[in-house]
Amino acid sequence: MIQTYTSIFRRYSDARPGLKLLSVEDAALPVSLLRTDVLIQDRRSLPAIDEFLLRFTATGVDTIDDVAKYMGLPHDLLLDAAVRQTSAGNLTRQDSTRFTLTAQGMAFNRDLTATQPEIKEIAFVFDRLAWQPVAYPQSTLMRRREATQRGLTLVPAAATAAIGVNDIKIADLNRIVPGRRSTILRVNRLAGRRHLWAPAKLLVFGDSSSQELELAVYVDDEISVAHESALQTTAAAGQLHMAVARPPFIPDPRFGMNATPDAGQSDVLSIEHLDYLLEAVLHSRRRLLIASQSARGDVVNETFCRYLRDRARTGTSVVIIIAEESRVEQSAAERLRRLSRTTPNITVSYANLSGTSYLISDDVTIETTFDWLSGGRTGSEYSWSAGRRTQSSTYTSEAEARLRR
């Protein structure tokens, strides 16, 4: 998850003029799995103009001028079709203006005539936020209960009305139904529907001075244009009770520590926090301490726990401190308990952090407003996090000792 988040942050941090990317949420989009009866016809390898030329010639309308009059098409366009079909062996000239079908052409025309549209049942996914058919893999869809258990943000639908035949555009169906050598001509009726949820990312953009907040849906490795207007129309941010704030970074007054003259200090931008976290959980060699205000299951997931186990097994001391046990999602709490119980060198505890979060990796300390184990989010409030990075063995040892008291 962390790798995905950091790549999205790098790519879209400034995608909204005047706004910053504050958070990337694991989300679920409202969808319906529909079964429909459609009128469908096998696709022709033959251009439509060529097909009509062969059909008209078979009925005795055998000059380019006559066919052009019946079809209302330019003479030159039909002449090009006649040249193609003559080269293909389906037409031959009777004289300077008239054509006739060859034996091959007559057989080909019989096949064309015999091919008729038929009614078939197909299944596809309908996105109830974008309000259109989509090509989401059906194997990734989930029930509401599963989405909730996974801690996904449930994005509201564009409408609560039932999906009707008129809501399904034929062009969209022909675009998304894969591997078909046929064309859908008409949707006859809806044969069944199941309301489900599709995984996605929800990008939260905001500005602390204006309190402006915008959302974007990230699917298929890009921001979805189809969902842009729907998010505004549904006022999704308001329905999800999202707000933007900018808490200032204030060092923990309990520490009262000053960096030594040889310490390297620098500001940490909001976008850099996940990079530092990933670097720490992958490469810390002696000590790794993460002190966070809360913890969410989509951050403290199985992959994250595996990284921590790998660090501990190489001899790294791993310490997790969380401000309040009540602010830890159940799935995250269970994983952390299992980690501390089954893996030597991993300690999980709860302590007052006075609103500041910490990341210690070997000789580096980061003090910040960024909530490490919640992806920077506190409840439904998002912020442009600010922090300070100090590289000093002495400073880091003092910080670790105070946090572990």
Coordinates of C-alpha atoms in Angstrom, one line a residue:
M1 CA 0.0 0.0 0.0
I2 CA 2.8 2.4 0.9
Q3 CA 4.5 2.0 -2.5
T4 CA 1.1 2.7 -4.3
Y5 CA 0.5 5.8 -2.1
T6 CA 4.0 7.3 -2.7
S7 CA 3.8 6.8 -6.5
I8 CA 0.3 8.5 -6.5
F9 CA 1.6 11.3 -4.4
R10 CA 4.5 11.9 -6.7
R11 CA 2.4 11.8 -9.8
Y12 CA -0.6 13.9 -8.6
S13 CA 0.7 16.1 -5.8
D14 CA 0.0 19.3 -7.9
A15 CA -2.7 18.0 -10.1
R16 CA -5.2 20.6 -8.8
P17 CA -4.2 24.2 -9.2
G18 CA -4.0 25.9 -5.9
L19 CA -4.6 22.7 -4.0
K20 CA -2.3 20.0 -2.5
L21 CA -2.8 16.3 -2.4
L22 CA -3.5 15.6 1.3
S23 CA -4.4 12.0 1.3
V24 CA -4.9 8.9 -0.7
E25 CA -7.8 6.8 0.6
D26 CA -8.6 3.1 0.0
A27 CA -12.2 3.4 -1.2
A28 CA -15.0 1.5 -2.7
L29 CA -17.2 2.7 -5.6
P30 CA -20.9 1.7 -5.7
V31 CA -21.6 -0.6 -8.6
S32 CA -24.2 -3.0 -9.8
L33 CA -23.6 -6.3 -11.6
L34 CA -26.3 -6.4 -14.3
R35 CA -27.6 -9.2 -16.4
T36 CA -29.3 -8.0 -19.6
D37 CA -30.9 -9.5 -22.7
V38 CA -29.4 -7.8 -25.7
L39 CA -29.9 -8.0 -29.5
I40 CA -26.5 -8.9 -30.8
Q41 CA -25.1 -9.5 -34.3
D42 CA -21.8 -11.0 -35.4
R43 CA -19.4 -8.4 -36.5
R44 CA -18.5 -8.3 -40.2
S45 CA -15.0 -8.3 -41.5
L46 CA -16.6 -6.6 -44.5
P47 CA -17.0 -2.8 -44.6
A48 CA -20.7 -1.8 -44.5
I49 CA -20.5 0.0 -47.9
D50 CA -19.1 -3.2 -49.5
E51 CA -21.8 -5.3 -48.0
F52 CA -24.6 -3.1 -49.3
L53 CA -23.0 -3.0 -52.8
L54 CA -23.0 -6.8 -52.9
R55 CA -26.6 -7.0 -51.6
F56 CA -27.9 -4.5 -54.2
T57 CA -26.0 -6.1 -57.0
A58 CA -27.7 -9.5 -56.1
T59 CA -31.1 -7.9 -56.4
G60 CA -30.3 -6.5 -59.9
V61 CA -29.3 -2.9 -58.9
D62 CA -26.0 -3.4 -60.7
T63 CA -24.6 0.0 -61.6
I64 CA -22.6 2.3 -59.3
D65 CA -24.9 5.2 -60.2
D66 CA -28.1 3.3 -59.2
V67 CA -26.6 2.0 -55.9
A68 CA -25.4 5.5 -55.1
K69 CA -28.9 6.9 -55.6
Y70 CA -30.5 4.2 -53.4
M71 CA -27.9 4.7 -50.6
G72 CA -27.4 8.4 -50.9
L73 CA -23.7 8.0 -51.0
P74 CA -21.0 9.6 -53.2
H75 CA -20.2 7.8 -56.5
D76 CA -16.5 7.7 -55.7
L77 CA -17.1 5.9 -52.4
L78 CA -19.0 3.1 -54.1
L79 CA -16.5 2.9 -56.9
D80 CA -13.8 2.3 -54.4
A81 CA -15.9 -0.5 -52.8
A82 CA -16.5 -2.0 -56.3
V83 CA -12.7 -2.1 -56.9
R84 CA -12.2 -3.8 -53.6
Q85 CA -14.8 -6.5 -54.2
T86 CA -13.6 -7.0 -57.8
S87 CA -10.1 -7.6 -56.4
A88 CA -11.5 -10.0 -53.8
G89 CA -13.2 -12.0 -56.5
N90 CA -16.8 -11.3 -55.4
L91 CA -17.7 -8.9 -58.4
T92 CA -17.0 -8.9 -62.1
R93 CA -17.8 -6.3 -64.8
Q94 CA -20.5 -7.0 -67.3
D95 CA -19.6 -3.8 -69.3
S96 CA -18.3 -0.4 -68.6
T97 CA -21.0 0.5 -66.0
R98 CA -22.6 -2.8 -64.8
F99 CA -21.4 -5.3 -62.3
T100 CA -22.5 -8.9 -61.5
L101 CA -21.7 -11.3 -58.7
T102 CA -19.3 -14.1 -59.3
A103 CA -20.0 -17.6 -58.0
Q104 CA -17.9 -16.7 -55.0
G105 CA -19.7 -13.5 -54.6
M106 CA -23.1 -15.2 -54.6
A107 CA -22.0 -17.6 -51.9
F108 CA -20.6 -14.8 -49.9
N109 CA -23.9 -12.8 -50.2
R110 CA -25.9 -15.9 -49.1
D111 CA -23.8 -16.0 -45.9
L112 CA -24.4 -12.3 -45.3
T113 CA -28.1 -12.8 -45.7
A114 CA -28.2 -15.8 -43.4
T115 CA -26.5 -14.0 -40.6
Q116 CA -29.3 -12.5 -38.4
P117 CA -29.2 -10.7 -35.1
E118 CA -30.1 -12.8 -32.0
I119 CA -31.0 -12.2 -28.4
K120 CA -28.3 -13.2 -25.8
E121 CA -27.8 -12.6 -22.1
I122 CA -24.7 -10.8 -21.0
A123 CA -23.4 -9.6 -17.6
F124 CA -21.5 -6.4 -17.0
V125 CA -20.7 -3.9 -14.3
F126 CA -22.5 -0.6 -14.0
D127 CA -20.8 2.2 -12.0
R128 CA -23.5 4.0 -10.0
L129 CA -21.3 7.0 -9.3
A130 CA -20.3 7.6 -13.0
W131 CA -23.7 6.2 -14.0
Q132 CA -22.4 4.2 -16.9
P133 CA -21.2 0.7 -17.8
V134 CA -17.6 0.1 -16.9
A135 CA -15.0 -2.6 -17.5
Y136 CA -14.1 -3.4 -13.8
P137 CA -13.1 -7.0 -13.3
Q138 CA -16.0 -8.9 -11.8
S139 CA -13.6 -10.9 -9.6
T140 CA -12.7 -7.7 -7.6
L141 CA -16.2 -6.8 -6.7
M142 CA -17.3 -7.2 -3.0
R143 CA -20.3 -6.9 -0.8
R144 CA -20.8 -3.9 1.4
R145 CA -19.9 -5.9 4.5
E146 CA -16.5 -6.8 3.1
A147 CA -15.8 -3.3 2.1
T148 CA -16.7 -2.0 5.6
Q149 CA -14.5 -4.7 7.2
R150 CA -11.6 -3.7 5.1
G151 CA -12.0 -0.1 6.3
L152 CA -12.7 1.3 2.8
T153 CA -14.3 4.7 2.3
L154 CA -17.7 4.0 0.8
V155 CA -18.2 6.7 -2.0
P156 CA -21.9 7.7 -2.4
A157 CA -23.8 6.9 -5.6
A158 CA -24.9 9.5 -8.0
A159 CA -28.5 8.5 -7.6
T160 CA -30.6 6.0 -5.6
A161 CA -33.1 5.4 -8.5
A162 CA -33.1 2.0 -10.1
I163 CA -31.0 1.6 -13.2
G164 CA -33.2 1.4 -16.3
V165 CA -32.7 0.2 -19.9
N166 CA -32.4 3.8 -21.1
D167 CA -29.5 4.4 -18.7
I168 CA -27.4 1.9 -20.6
K169 CA -25.7 3.4 -23.7
I170 CA -25.1 0.9 -26.5
A171 CA -21.7 2.5 -27.4
D172 CA -20.5 2.0 -23.8
L173 CA -21.5 -1.7 -23.9
N174 CA -19.7 -2.3 -27.1
R175 CA -16.6 -0.6 -25.7
I176 CA -16.4 -2.5 -22.4
V177 CA -17.6 -6.1 -23.3
P178 CA -14.3 -7.8 -24.1
G179 CA -13.5 -10.5 -26.6
R180 CA -16.7 -10.3 -28.6
R181 CA -16.8 -10.8 -32.4
S182 CA -20.2 -9.2 -32.4
T183 CA -21.9 -5.9 -32.1
I184 CA -24.6 -5.1 -29.5
L185 CA -27.5 -3.5 -31.3
R186 CA -30.1 -3.0 -28.5
V187 CA -30.7 -3.7 -24.8
N188 CA -34.1 -5.4 -24.5
R189 CA -34.5 -5.8 -20.8
L190 CA -32.7 -6.1 -17.5
A191 CA -32.8 -9.7 -16.3
G192 CA -31.2 -9.2 -12.9
R193 CA -29.0 -7.0 -10.7
R194 CA -26.8 -7.2 -7.6
H195 CA -25.5 -4.1 -5.7
L196 CA -21.8 -4.5 -5.0
W197 CA -18.7 -2.4 -4.4
A198 CA -15.5 -2.0 -6.6
P199 CA -12.1 -1.1 -5.1
A200 CA -10.6 2.2 -6.0
K201 CA -8.5 5.1 -4.6
L202 CA -10.0 8.3 -3.4
L203 CA -7.6 11.3 -3.8
V204 CA -8.2 14.2 -1.3
F205 CA -7.0 17.6 -2.4
G206 CA -7.3 20.7 -0.2
D207 CA -6.1 24.2 0.7
S208 CA -5.8 25.1 4.4
S209 CA -6.3 28.9 3.9
S210 CA -9.6 28.6 2.0
Q211 CA -10.7 25.3 3.5
E212 CA -11.4 24.2 -0.1
L213 CA -11.5 20.4 -0.6
E214 CA -11.8 18.4 -3.8
L215 CA -12.0 14.7 -4.4
A216 CA -10.8 12.5 -7.4
V217 CA -11.3 8.9 -8.1
Y218 CA -8.2 6.9 -9.1
V219 CA -8.9 3.7 -11.1
D220 CA -7.0 1.8 -13.8
D221 CA -3.8 3.6 -12.8
E222 CA -5.1 7.1 -13.5
I223 CA -7.5 9.8 -12.3
S224 CA -11.0 9.0 -13.7
V225 CA -12.4 11.8 -15.8
A226 CA -15.8 10.0 -15.8
H227 CA -16.2 10.5 -12.1
E228 CA -15.2 14.2 -11.9
S229 CA -18.6 15.8 -12.4
A230 CA -20.4 13.1 -10.4
L231 CA -18.2 13.8 -7.3
Q232 CA -19.2 17.5 -7.5
T233 CA -22.9 16.8 -8.2
T234 CA -23.2 14.4 -5.3
A235 CA -21.2 16.7 -3.0
A236 CA -19.3 13.5 -2.0
A237 CA -16.9 15.3 0.4
G238 CA -19.8 16.7 2.4
Q239 CA -21.7 13.4 2.5
L240 CA -18.5 11.8 3.8
H241 CA -18.1 14.6 6.4
M242 CA -14.6 15.4 5.1
A243 CA -12.9 18.7 6.1
V244 CA -9.5 20.3 5.6
A245 CA -7.3 21.8 8.3
R246 CA -3.6 22.7 8.8
P247 CA -2.3 22.0 12.2
P248 CA 1.0 23.8 12.8
F249 CA 4.0 21.7 13.8
I250 CA 4.8 22.3 17.4
P251 CA 7.6 20.2 19.0
D252 CA 6.6 18.2 22.0
P253 CA 7.1 20.5 25.0
R254 CA 8.1 17.5 27.2
F255 CA 11.2 17.0 25.2
G256 CA 12.9 20.4 25.6
M257 CA 15.7 19.0 23.5
N258 CA 18.1 21.0 21.4
A259 CA 19.9 19.4 18.5
T260 CA 23.6 19.2 18.8
P261 CA 25.7 21.5 16.6
D262 CA 26.6 18.6 14.3
A263 CA 23.0 17.6 13.8
G264 CA 21.5 18.0 10.4
Q265 CA 18.0 19.4 10.5
S266 CA 15.5 20.0 7.7
D267 CA 11.8 20.5 7.2
V268 CA 9.7 17.5 6.1
L269 CA 7.0 18.3 3.5
S270 CA 3.6 16.5 3.6
I271 CA 4.4 14.6 0.4
E272 CA 7.7 13.2 1.8
H273 CA 6.3 11.5 4.9
L274 CA 5.3 8.2 3.2
D275 CA 8.7 8.0 1.5
Y276 CA 10.4 8.3 4.8
L277 CA 8.1 5.7 6.4
L278 CA 8.7 3.2 3.6
E279 CA 12.5 3.8 3.8
A280 CA 12.4 3.2 7.5
V281 CA 10.4 -0.1 7.5
L282 CA 12.5 -1.5 4.7
H283 CA 16.0 -0.4 5.7
S284 CA 16.3 0.4 9.4
R285 CA 19.2 -1.7 10.8
R286 CA 19.5 -1.0 14.5
R287 CA 16.2 0.7 15.6
L288 CA 12.8 1.5 14.3
L289 CA 10.3 3.4 16.4
I290 CA 6.9 4.6 15.1
A291 CA 4.8 6.7 17.4
S292 CA 1.4 7.5 15.9
Q293 CA -1.8 9.1 17.1
S294 CA -4.0 6.3 15.7
A295 CA -3.8 3.3 13.3
R296 CA -5.9 2.1 10.4
G297 CA -6.2 -1.3 9.0
D298 CA -5.5 -0.3 5.4
V299 CA -2.1 1.1 6.6
V300 CA -1.2 -1.6 9.2
N301 CA -2.0 -4.3 6.6
E302 CA -0.4 -7.7 6.1
T303 CA 2.3 -6.3 3.9
F304 CA 3.3 -3.6 6.4
C305 CA 3.4 -6.3 9.2
R306 CA 5.6 -8.4 7.0
Y307 CA 8.1 -5.5 6.6
L308 CA 8.2 -5.1 10.4
R309 CA 8.8 -8.9 11.0
D310 CA 11.6 -8.8 8.4
R311 CA 13.2 -5.9 10.3
A312 CA 12.9 -7.7 13.6
R313 CA 14.3 -10.9 12.3
T314 CA 17.5 -9.1 11.1
G315 CA 18.0 -7.8 14.7
T316 CA 16.4 -4.4 14.4
S317 CA 14.6 -3.2 17.6
V318 CA 11.0 -2.4 16.5
V319 CA 8.8 -0.3 18.7
I320 CA 5.2 0.8 17.9
I321 CA 3.6 3.4 20.2
I322 CA 0.1 4.6 19.7
A323 CA -1.5 7.5 21.6
E324 CA -4.9 6.0 22.2
E325 CA -6.1 2.4 22.0
S326 CA -9.6 3.6 21.2
R327 CA -8.3 5.2 17.9
V328 CA -7.0 1.9 16.5
E329 CA -9.2 0.1 14.0
Q330 CA -10.0 -3.5 15.0
S331 CA -8.1 -5.1 12.1
A332 CA -5.0 -3.0 12.9
A333 CA -5.2 -3.8 16.6
E334 CA -5.4 -7.5 15.9
R335 CA -2.4 -7.5 13.6
L336 CA -0.3 -5.4 16.1
R337 CA -1.2 -7.8 18.9
R338 CA -0.2 -10.8 16.8
L339 CA 3.1 -9.1 15.9
S340 CA 4.1 -8.3 19.4
R341 CA 3.0 -11.8 20.7
T342 CA 4.7 -13.9 18.0
T343 CA 7.8 -11.9 16.9
P344 CA 10.8 -11.2 19.2
N345 CA 12.2 -7.6 19.0
I346 CA 8.7 -6.1 18.3
T347 CA 7.0 -4.1 21.1
V348 CA 3.6 -2.4 20.9
S349 CA 2.4 0.0 23.6
Y350 CA 0.1 3.0 24.2
A351 CA 1.2 6.4 25.6
N352 CA 0.3 10.0 25.5
L353 CA 2.0 11.7 22.5
S354 CA 0.7 15.3 23.0
G355 CA -0.4 15.5 19.4
T356 CA 3.0 15.0 17.9
S357 CA 3.9 11.8 16.0
Y358 CA 7.4 10.4 15.6
L359 CA 9.5 8.2 13.3
I360 CA 12.9 7.0 14.5
S361 CA 15.1 5.1 12.1
D362 CA 18.7 4.4 13.3
D363 CA 20.1 7.9 13.8
V364 CA 17.2 9.9 12.2
T365 CA 14.2 11.4 14.1
I366 CA 11.2 12.9 12.4
E367 CA 8.7 14.9 14.6
T368 CA 5.6 15.7 12.7
T369 CA 1.8 16.3 12.6
F370 CA 1.6 13.4 10.1
D371 CA -0.2 10.4 11.6
W372 CA 2.1 7.6 10.5
L373 CA -0.2 4.6 10.9
S374 CA -3.3 6.4 9.5
G375 CA -1.8 7.6 6.3
G376 CA -1.9 11.2 7.5
R377 CA -5.6 11.2 8.3
T378 CA -7.2 11.9 11.6
G379 CA -10.8 11.0 11.7
S380 CA -12.5 12.8 8.7
E381 CA -10.1 15.8 8.9
Y382 CA -7.3 16.1 6.4
S383 CA -4.2 18.3 6.7
W384 CA -1.1 19.4 4.9
S385 CA 1.3 17.9 7.4
A386 CA 4.5 19.6 8.6
G387 CA 7.5 18.1 10.3
R388 CA 11.1 18.3 11.2
R389 CA 13.8 15.8 10.4
T390 CA 16.9 15.6 12.6
Q391 CA 19.9 13.4 11.8
S392 CA 21.9 12.9 15.0
S393 CA 22.7 9.8 17.0
T394 CA 22.6 11.7 20.3
Y395 CA 19.3 13.5 19.6
T396 CA 17.7 10.3 18.3
S397 CA 18.8 8.3 21.4
E398 CA 17.4 10.9 23.7
A399 CA 14.1 11.0 21.7
E400 CA 13.8 7.2 21.8
A401 CA 14.5 7.1 25.6
R402 CA 11.9 9.7 26.4
L403 CA 9.3 8.1 24.2
R404 CA 9.9 4.6 25.7
R405 CA 9.5 5.8 29.3

